[in-house]
Coordinates of C-alpha atoms in Angstrom, one line a residue:
X357 CA 89.5 82.5 141.5
X358 CA 91.5 81.5 138.5
X359 CA 90.2 82.4 135.0
X360 CA 86.6 81.5 135.8
X361 CA 84.0 84.0 136.7
X362 CA 81.8 83.9 140.0
X363 CA 78.2 84.8 140.0
X364 CA 77.1 88.0 141.4
X365 CA 79.7 91.2 140.9
X366 CA 82.2 89.9 138.4
X367 CA 84.3 93.1 138.9
X368 CA 85.0 92.1 142.5
X369 CA 88.5 90.9 143.4
X370 CA 90.1 89.9 146.6
X371 CA 92.5 92.2 148.2
X372 CA 96.2 91.1 148.9
X373 CA 96.2 92.7 152.3
X374 CA 95.4 89.8 154.5
X375 CA 91.8 90.8 155.4
X376 CA 90.4 88.8 152.6
X377 CA 87.7 91.2 151.9
X378 CA 86.6 91.7 148.2
X379 CA 87.0 95.1 146.7
X380 CA 85.8 96.4 143.4
X381 CA 88.3 96.2 140.5
X382 CA 87.0 99.7 139.7
X383 CA 88.2 101.0 143.0
X384 CA 91.6 99.6 142.4
X385 CA 91.9 101.2 139.0
X386 CA 90.8 104.7 140.2
X387 CA 93.6 104.7 142.8
X388 CA 96.2 104.1 140.1
X389 CA 94.7 105.9 137.3
X390 CA 96.1 109.0 135.7
X391 CA 93.0 110.9 134.9
X392 CA 92.5 113.5 132.2
X393 CA 89.7 115.3 130.4
X394 CA 89.4 114.2 126.8
X395 CA 91.0 112.2 124.1
X396 CA 92.7 115.1 122.4
X397 CA 94.1 116.2 125.8
X398 CA 96.1 113.0 126.6
X399 CA 98.7 113.9 128.9
X400 CA 102.2 112.9 127.5
X401 CA 105.1 113.7 130.0
X402 CA 104.8 110.6 132.4
X403 CA 103.8 108.3 129.3
X404 CA 107.0 109.3 127.5
X405 CA 109.1 108.7 130.6
X406 CA 107.6 105.2 130.8
X407 CA 108.2 104.5 127.2
X408 CA 112.0 105.6 128.0
X409 CA 114.4 103.9 125.3
X410 CA 111.9 101.7 123.7
X411 CA 112.7 101.0 120.0
X412 CA 109.3 100.0 119.0
X413 CA 106.0 101.4 120.4
X414 CA 102.9 99.9 119.5
X415 CA 99.4 101.8 119.6
X416 CA 96.4 99.8 119.6
X417 CA 92.7 100.7 119.3
X418 CA 89.7 98.8 120.5
X419 CA 87.8 99.4 117.3
X420 CA 88.8 100.3 113.5
X421 CA 86.2 103.3 113.5
X422 CA 86.8 105.4 116.7
X423 CA 87.7 109.1 116.3
X424 CA 89.4 109.5 119.7
X425 CA 91.6 106.5 119.2
X426 CA 93.1 107.9 116.0
X427 CA 93.3 111.2 117.5
X428 CA 95.2 109.9 120.6
X429 CA 97.6 107.9 118.6
X430 CA 98.4 110.7 116.4
X431 CA 99.2 112.8 119.3
X432 CA 101.5 110.1 121.0
X433 CA 103.1 109.7 117.7
X434 CA 103.9 113.2 117.1
X435 CA 105.7 113.4 120.4
X436 CA 107.5 110.3 119.8
X437 CA 108.8 111.7 116.6
X438 CA 109.6 115.3 117.9
X439 CA 110.9 114.4 121.4
X440 CA 112.3 110.9 120.9
X441 CA 113.7 110.6 117.3
X442 CA 111.2 107.9 116.2
X443 CA 112.1 107.1 112.3
X444 CA 108.8 105.7 110.8
X445 CA 105.2 104.7 111.4
X446 CA 104.0 101.5 110.3
X447 CA 100.3 100.9 110.1
X448 CA 97.7 97.8 109.9
X449 CA 97.4 98.7 106.2
X450 CA 98.5 97.5 102.8
X451 CA 102.1 98.1 101.6
X452 CA 101.4 99.8 98.2
X453 CA 98.5 101.9 99.8
X454 CA 100.6 103.3 102.5
X455 CA 103.4 103.8 100.0
X456 CA 101.4 106.5 98.4
X457 CA 101.2 108.3 101.5
X458 CA 104.8 107.7 102.2
X459 CA 105.6 109.3 98.8
X460 CA 103.3 112.4 99.8
X461 CA 104.8 112.7 103.4
X462 CA 108.3 112.4 102.3
X463 CA 108.1 114.7 99.3
X464 CA 109.4 111.8 97.1
X465 CA 111.0 112.6 93.8
X466 CA 109.6 109.6 92.0
X467 CA 105.9 109.8 90.9
X468 CA 103.6 107.5 93.0
X469 CA 101.7 104.5 91.4
X470 CA 98.3 105.1 89.5
X471 CA 96.1 103.7 92.1
X472 CA 94.5 105.5 95.0
X473 CA 95.4 104.9 98.6
X474 CA 93.1 102.8 100.7
X475 CA 90.2 102.6 98.0
X476 CA 89.0 99.2 98.9
X477 CA 86.7 97.9 101.7
X478 CA 87.1 99.2 104.5
X479 CA 88.0 102.5 102.9
X480 CA 86.9 104.5 106.2
X481 CA 89.7 102.8 108.1
X482 CA 92.4 105.1 106.8
X483 CA 90.6 107.5 104.4
X484 CA 89.1 109.7 107.2
X485 CA 89.6 113.0 108.6
X486 CA 91.5 112.0 111.6
X487 CA 94.4 110.3 109.6
X488 CA 94.3 113.0 107.1
X489 CA 95.1 115.4 109.8
X490 CA 98.2 113.5 110.8
X491 CA 99.2 112.8 107.3
X492 CA 99.3 116.5 106.5
X493 CA 101.1 117.3 109.9
X494 CA 103.7 114.7 108.9
X495 CA 104.3 116.2 105.5
X496 CA 104.8 119.5 106.9
X497 CA 107.1 118.1 109.4
X498 CA 109.3 116.6 106.9
X499 CA 109.4 119.6 104.5
X500 CA 112.4 121.4 106.0
X501 CA 114.2 118.2 106.8
X502 CA 116.8 116.4 104.4
X503 CA 115.7 113.5 102.4
X504 CA 117.5 111.0 104.7
X505 CA 116.1 112.4 107.7
X506 CA 112.4 112.4 106.8
X507 CA 109.9 110.3 108.8
X508 CA 108.5 107.3 106.7
X509 CA 104.9 106.0 106.6
X510 CA 104.5 102.1 105.7
X511 CA 102.1 99.4 105.7
X512 CA 102.3 96.1 107.2
X513 CA 99.5 94.1 105.8
X514 CA 99.1 91.8 102.9
X515 CA 95.8 91.9 101.4
X516 CA 97.2 94.1 98.4
X517 CA 98.2 91.0 96.2
X518 CA 97.5 92.4 92.9
X519 CA 98.4 96.0 93.6
X520 CA 101.6 94.4 94.7
X521 CA 101.9 92.6 91.6
X522 CA 101.5 95.7 89.5
X523 CA 104.1 97.6 91.7
X524 CA 106.8 94.9 91.1
X525 CA 106.1 94.7 87.3
X526 CA 106.3 98.7 87.1
X527 CA 109.6 98.8 89.0
X528 CA 111.2 96.2 86.8
X529 CA 109.9 97.6 83.6
X530 CA 111.9 100.6 84.3
X531 CA 115.1 99.0 85.7
X532 CA 115.4 95.7 84.0
X533 CA 113.0 94.9 81.4
X534 CA 114.1 91.4 80.7
X535 CA 113.5 90.5 84.3
X536 CA 110.0 92.1 84.1
X537 CA 109.1 89.8 81.1
X538 CA 110.1 86.9 83.3
X539 CA 108.0 88.3 86.3
X540 CA 104.9 88.8 84.2
X541 CA 105.2 85.0 83.1
X542 CA 105.7 83.9 86.8
X543 CA 102.8 86.0 88.2
X544 CA 100.3 84.9 85.2
X545 CA 99.4 81.9 87.6
X546 CA 97.5 84.2 89.9
X547 CA 95.7 86.2 87.3
X548 CA 92.5 84.4 87.1
X549 CA 91.9 85.0 90.6
X550 CA 92.1 88.9 90.6
X551 CA 88.4 89.4 91.0
X552 CA 88.1 87.1 94.1
X553 CA 91.7 86.2 95.7
X554 CA 89.9 83.7 98.0
X555 CA 89.0 81.5 95.0
X556 CA 92.6 80.8 94.4
X557 CA 92.4 79.0 98.1
X558 CA 89.4 77.1 97.2
X559 CA 90.9 75.9 94.0
X560 CA 94.3 74.8 95.7
X561 CA 92.3 72.5 97.8
X562 CA 92.2 70.2 94.9
X563 CA 95.5 68.2 95.1
X564 CA 95.8 67.9 91.2
X565 CA 95.9 71.5 91.2
X566 CA 99.3 73.1 90.3
X567 CA 99.8 76.1 92.9
X568 CA 101.5 79.3 92.2
X569 CA 103.9 78.8 95.3
X570 CA 107.0 78.0 93.3
X571 CA 106.8 80.8 90.8
X572 CA 106.2 83.6 93.1
X573 CA 109.0 82.4 95.5
X574 CA 111.4 82.2 92.6
X575 CA 110.4 85.7 91.7
X576 CA 111.2 86.9 95.2
X577 CA 114.5 85.1 95.2
X578 CA 115.4 86.4 91.9
X579 CA 114.9 90.1 93.1
X580 CA 116.6 89.6 96.2
X581 CA 119.7 88.2 94.4
X582 CA 120.0 91.5 92.5
X583 CA 120.1 93.5 95.8
X584 CA 123.6 95.1 95.2
X585 CA 122.8 96.1 91.5
X586 CA 119.4 97.6 92.5
X587 CA 119.7 98.9 95.8
X588 CA 122.6 100.9 95.5
X589 CA 121.0 103.0 92.8
X590 CA 117.9 103.7 95.0
X591 CA 117.8 101.7 98.4
X592 CA 114.1 103.2 99.0
X593 CA 112.6 101.9 95.6
X594 CA 114.2 98.8 96.0
X595 CA 112.9 98.2 99.3
X596 CA 109.3 99.1 97.9
X597 CA 110.0 96.4 95.1
X598 CA 111.2 93.6 97.2
X599 CA 108.5 94.1 100.0
X600 CA 105.9 94.0 97.3
X601 CA 107.3 90.8 95.9
X602 CA 107.4 89.4 99.4
X603 CA 103.9 90.3 100.0
X604 CA 102.8 88.4 96.8
X605 CA 104.6 85.3 98.1
X606 CA 103.0 85.6 101.5
X607 CA 99.5 86.6 100.3
X608 CA 99.9 83.4 97.8
X609 CA 100.4 81.2 101.1
X610 CA 97.8 83.2 102.9
X611 CA 95.0 82.6 100.3
X612 CA 96.3 79.1 99.7
X613 CA 95.9 78.0 103.4
X614 CA 92.7 80.0 104.2
X615 CA 90.6 77.0 103.7
X616 CA 92.7 75.0 106.2
X617 CA 91.6 76.8 109.3
X618 CA 91.5 80.6 110.2
X619 CA 94.1 80.0 112.9
X620 CA 96.7 79.3 110.2
X621 CA 95.8 82.3 108.0
X622 CA 95.9 84.6 111.2
X623 CA 99.3 83.4 112.0
X624 CA 100.6 83.8 108.3
X625 CA 99.3 87.2 108.3
X626 CA 100.8 88.5 111.4
X627 CA 104.1 86.7 110.8
X628 CA 104.1 88.6 107.7
X629 CA 103.4 92.1 109.4
X630 CA 106.2 91.3 111.9
X631 CA 108.6 90.4 109.3
X632 CA 107.9 93.5 107.4
X633 CA 108.5 95.5 110.5
X634 CA 111.8 94.0 110.9
X635 CA 112.7 94.6 107.3
X636 CA 111.9 98.3 108.0
X637 CA 114.2 98.4 111.1
X638 CA 116.9 96.9 109.0
X639 CA 116.4 99.2 106.2
X640 CA 116.5 102.4 108.5
X641 CA 119.6 101.0 110.5
X642 CA 120.5 99.9 114.1
X643 CA 119.2 103.4 115.5
X644 CA 115.9 103.3 113.9
X645 CA 112.6 103.4 116.0
X646 CA 109.2 102.4 114.9
X647 CA 105.4 103.5 115.9
X648 CA 103.2 100.7 115.1
X649 CA 99.4 101.6 114.6
X650 CA 97.3 98.5 114.7
X651 CA 94.1 96.8 116.5
X652 CA 94.5 95.8 120.0
X653 CA 94.2 92.3 119.0
X654 CA 97.3 92.6 117.0
X655 CA 99.7 94.7 119.2
X656 CA 98.6 93.2 122.7
X657 CA 100.4 90.2 123.5
X658 CA 98.3 87.0 122.3
X659 CA 99.6 85.0 124.9
X660 CA 97.7 86.9 127.5
X661 CA 94.5 86.3 125.9
X662 CA 92.1 83.4 124.4
X663 CA 94.2 83.6 121.1
X664 CA 97.2 82.0 122.9
X665 CA 95.0 78.9 123.9
X666 CA 93.8 78.6 120.3
X667 CA 97.3 78.4 119.1
X668 CA 97.4 81.8 117.7
X669 CA 100.1 84.7 117.9
X670 CA 100.3 88.2 116.7
X671 CA 102.7 90.9 116.0
X672 CA 102.8 91.9 119.5
X673 CA 103.7 88.5 120.9
X674 CA 106.4 88.0 118.1
X675 CA 107.9 91.4 118.8
X676 CA 108.0 90.9 122.6
X677 CA 109.8 87.5 122.0
X678 CA 112.3 89.2 119.6
X679 CA 112.7 92.6 121.3
X680 CA 111.7 92.3 124.9
X681 CA 111.5 95.5 127.0
X682 CA 112.6 97.3 124.1
X683 CA 108.8 97.0 123.0
X684 CA 106.2 99.3 124.6
X685 CA 102.7 98.5 124.0
X686 CA 99.7 100.8 124.5
X687 CA 96.2 99.4 124.4
X688 CA 92.8 101.5 124.2
X689 CA 89.3 100.9 125.5
X690 CA 86.0 102.5 125.7
X691 CA 82.6 102.1 127.2
X692 CA 79.8 103.5 124.9
X693 CA 79.3 106.0 122.0
X694 CA 79.4 105.5 118.6
X695 CA 81.6 103.7 115.9
X696 CA 82.0 103.5 112.1
X697 CA 81.5 99.9 111.0
X698 CA 79.8 97.5 108.8
X699 CA 77.4 94.5 109.6
X700 CA 79.1 92.4 107.2
X701 CA 82.2 92.1 104.9
X702 CA 82.0 94.4 101.9
X703 CA 78.6 95.9 103.2
X704 CA 78.2 99.8 103.7
X705 CA 79.8 101.7 106.4
X706 CA 77.3 102.7 109.2
X707 CA 77.6 104.8 112.5
X708 CA 76.6 102.5 115.0
X709 CA 75.8 102.8 118.7
X710 CA 78.3 101.0 121.0
X711 CA 76.6 99.4 123.7
X712 CA 77.9 99.8 127.4
X713 CA 80.4 97.2 128.4
X714 CA 79.3 94.0 129.8
X715 CA 79.5 93.4 133.5
X716 CA 82.5 91.1 134.1
X717 CA 84.7 93.0 131.7
X718 CA 87.7 95.2 132.2
X719 CA 85.7 98.0 130.1
X720 CA 82.9 98.0 132.6
X721 CA 85.2 98.1 135.6
X722 CA 86.9 101.1 133.8
X723 CA 83.6 102.8 133.4
X724 CA 82.7 102.2 137.1
X725 CA 85.6 104.3 138.0
X726 CA 83.5 107.3 137.0
X727 CA 86.5 108.7 135.2
X728 CA 86.0 110.1 131.8
X729 CA 89.4 109.3 130.7
X730 CA 92.6 108.0 132.3
X731 CA 96.1 106.4 131.7
X732 CA 96.8 103.1 133.4
X733 CA 100.4 102.2 133.5
X734 CA 101.0 98.4 134.1
X735 CA 104.3 97.6 133.2
X736 CA 105.5 98.3 136.8
X737 CA 102.4 97.7 138.6
X738 CA 102.8 95.6 141.9
X739 CA 101.2 94.4 145.0
X740 CA 97.4 94.6 145.2
X741 CA 97.0 96.6 141.8
X742 CA 98.7 93.9 140.0
X743 CA 96.9 91.0 141.7
X744 CA 93.6 92.6 141.0
X745 CA 94.5 93.3 137.3
X746 CA 96.0 89.8 136.7
X747 CA 92.5 88.0 137.3
X748 CA 91.4 87.3 133.6
X749 CA 88.3 89.5 132.6
X750 CA 86.4 89.9 129.5
X751 CA 87.6 92.6 127.0
X752 CA 85.8 93.9 124.0
X753 CA 87.3 94.0 120.5
X754 CA 85.4 95.8 117.5
X755 CA 86.9 95.6 114.1
X756 CA 85.6 96.8 110.7
X757 CA 82.4 94.7 111.5
X758 CA 80.3 95.5 114.5
X759 CA 77.1 93.1 115.6
X760 CA 75.6 94.4 118.7
X761 CA 73.1 91.9 118.5
X762 CA 75.5 89.1 119.2
X763 CA 78.0 91.3 121.0
X764 CA 79.0 88.8 123.8
X765 CA 79.8 86.0 121.2
X766 CA 81.0 88.3 118.5
X767 CA 83.2 90.9 120.3
X768 CA 84.3 89.6 123.8
X769 CA 87.2 87.4 124.8
X770 CA 89.0 86.6 127.9
X771 CA 92.5 88.4 128.5
X772 CA 95.0 89.5 131.4
X773 CA 95.4 93.0 130.8
X774 CA 98.8 93.7 132.4
X775 CA 100.4 90.9 130.3
X776 CA 98.7 92.1 127.4
X777 CA 99.7 95.7 127.2
X778 CA 102.3 97.8 129.1
X779 CA 99.8 100.7 129.4
X780 CA 96.1 101.2 128.8
X781 CA 94.3 104.3 127.7
X782 CA 90.8 104.7 128.8
X783 CA 88.3 106.8 127.0
X784 CA 84.8 106.3 128.4
X785 CA 82.6 107.9 125.8
X786 CA 83.7 107.9 122.1
X787 CA 82.7 108.8 118.7
X788 CA 82.9 107.5 115.2
X789 CA 85.6 108.6 112.8
X790 CA 84.7 111.0 109.9
X791 CA 85.2 109.4 106.6
X792 CA 85.6 111.5 103.5
X793 CA 84.1 110.7 100.0
X794 CA 86.5 109.8 97.0
X795 CA 87.4 112.9 95.2
X796 CA 90.1 115.3 94.3
X797 CA 90.6 117.8 97.1
X798 CA 91.0 121.3 95.8
X799 CA 94.2 122.8 96.0
X800 CA 96.1 119.5 96.9
X801 CA 99.2 118.3 94.8
X802 CA 98.9 115.6 92.3
X803 CA 100.7 113.4 94.7
X804 CA 98.0 113.6 97.3
X805 CA 97.4 110.1 98.5
X806 CA 93.6 110.3 98.9
X807 CA 92.6 111.8 95.5
X808 CA 90.7 109.9 92.7

């Protein structure tokens, strides 16, 4: 059957039992699924057993705006922290924004920067009640722990170019004013593009234009060369400064190459996220463990999807290549319900109806089981089950933008589920996350990350 689809019932697969009679994939799934009633009730005992001694657990999502995905990830993460000693949570979010949350949950002594966490598009992705619930739990969990044992919260992404520049300057003005002067001079090259960083990439297409590559890399090298002097005073603050300087360098390259093709930009972004994850594992020591929250398209092994054939790779592929079975990846899926998403970039958030999954997709087969929710363990799947799952099917991905009117073209791709994920969480009907408006929440401390 290969990777193609046959006419008729696309969810039908051949058995391996010699009879050669087709069986619906949904019936195979139902036989091995571990059912449960609702997202918040996701069973943990067997899942934690399968995760075992993994050092990195990646928790995906099939959309950025689905409440049940956030709640399920929070429940799994709490268990990993409480029962398996995980050290930090790293999200598909910008480093300086997540740093404000990290200050809050770890009760840090030094004040956070002046900006508000996750205040740019898409604000609802992290500024929502589901995330707030987990953040408040993490702060309380850390409250009675000594500072070195508190669980950290970090961002992996690179879209915060100018926030990161300000963070580096703020740090250097305090610890090394002379170097701060040099940093300000080196970063001046990027200042004209603060309103629209993508314009920098357009300018860089001109061969006569002198790019900012050298000054920002020089600044990163200069900061790294002072590791001993700065880090011994406050290693966490030095990590923050170095990561912001690295982000500036990587973001400069990202925007500079944006117009050469999306594949290059995607690979640069996920390489940055993976290198940030590695830096965090190094910072917290050889016994550290990481939970990663990111979209399925970032954590699922790209070699198992159309991405690999396009020359794209992601953090899941890079982590699997470096850490092997010490990485455990959990994907999520849904059939229908509602989702928080926009129709275009920088457009307002809407609560949109999620269309039922297309025939020929893994999601359609999961829906046809008739089970409202289940876990699908796949790492050790064998025989007929693995044979059925290994046939490539369509899979859906909804990001911050959802266009149901062009759903097949905009949101589906081909994938091999058991090579993409170690485990799959199915939630048949899901609902949109609950964003909250910007404002100071009464009774919260000044360091609360989501205030004005």
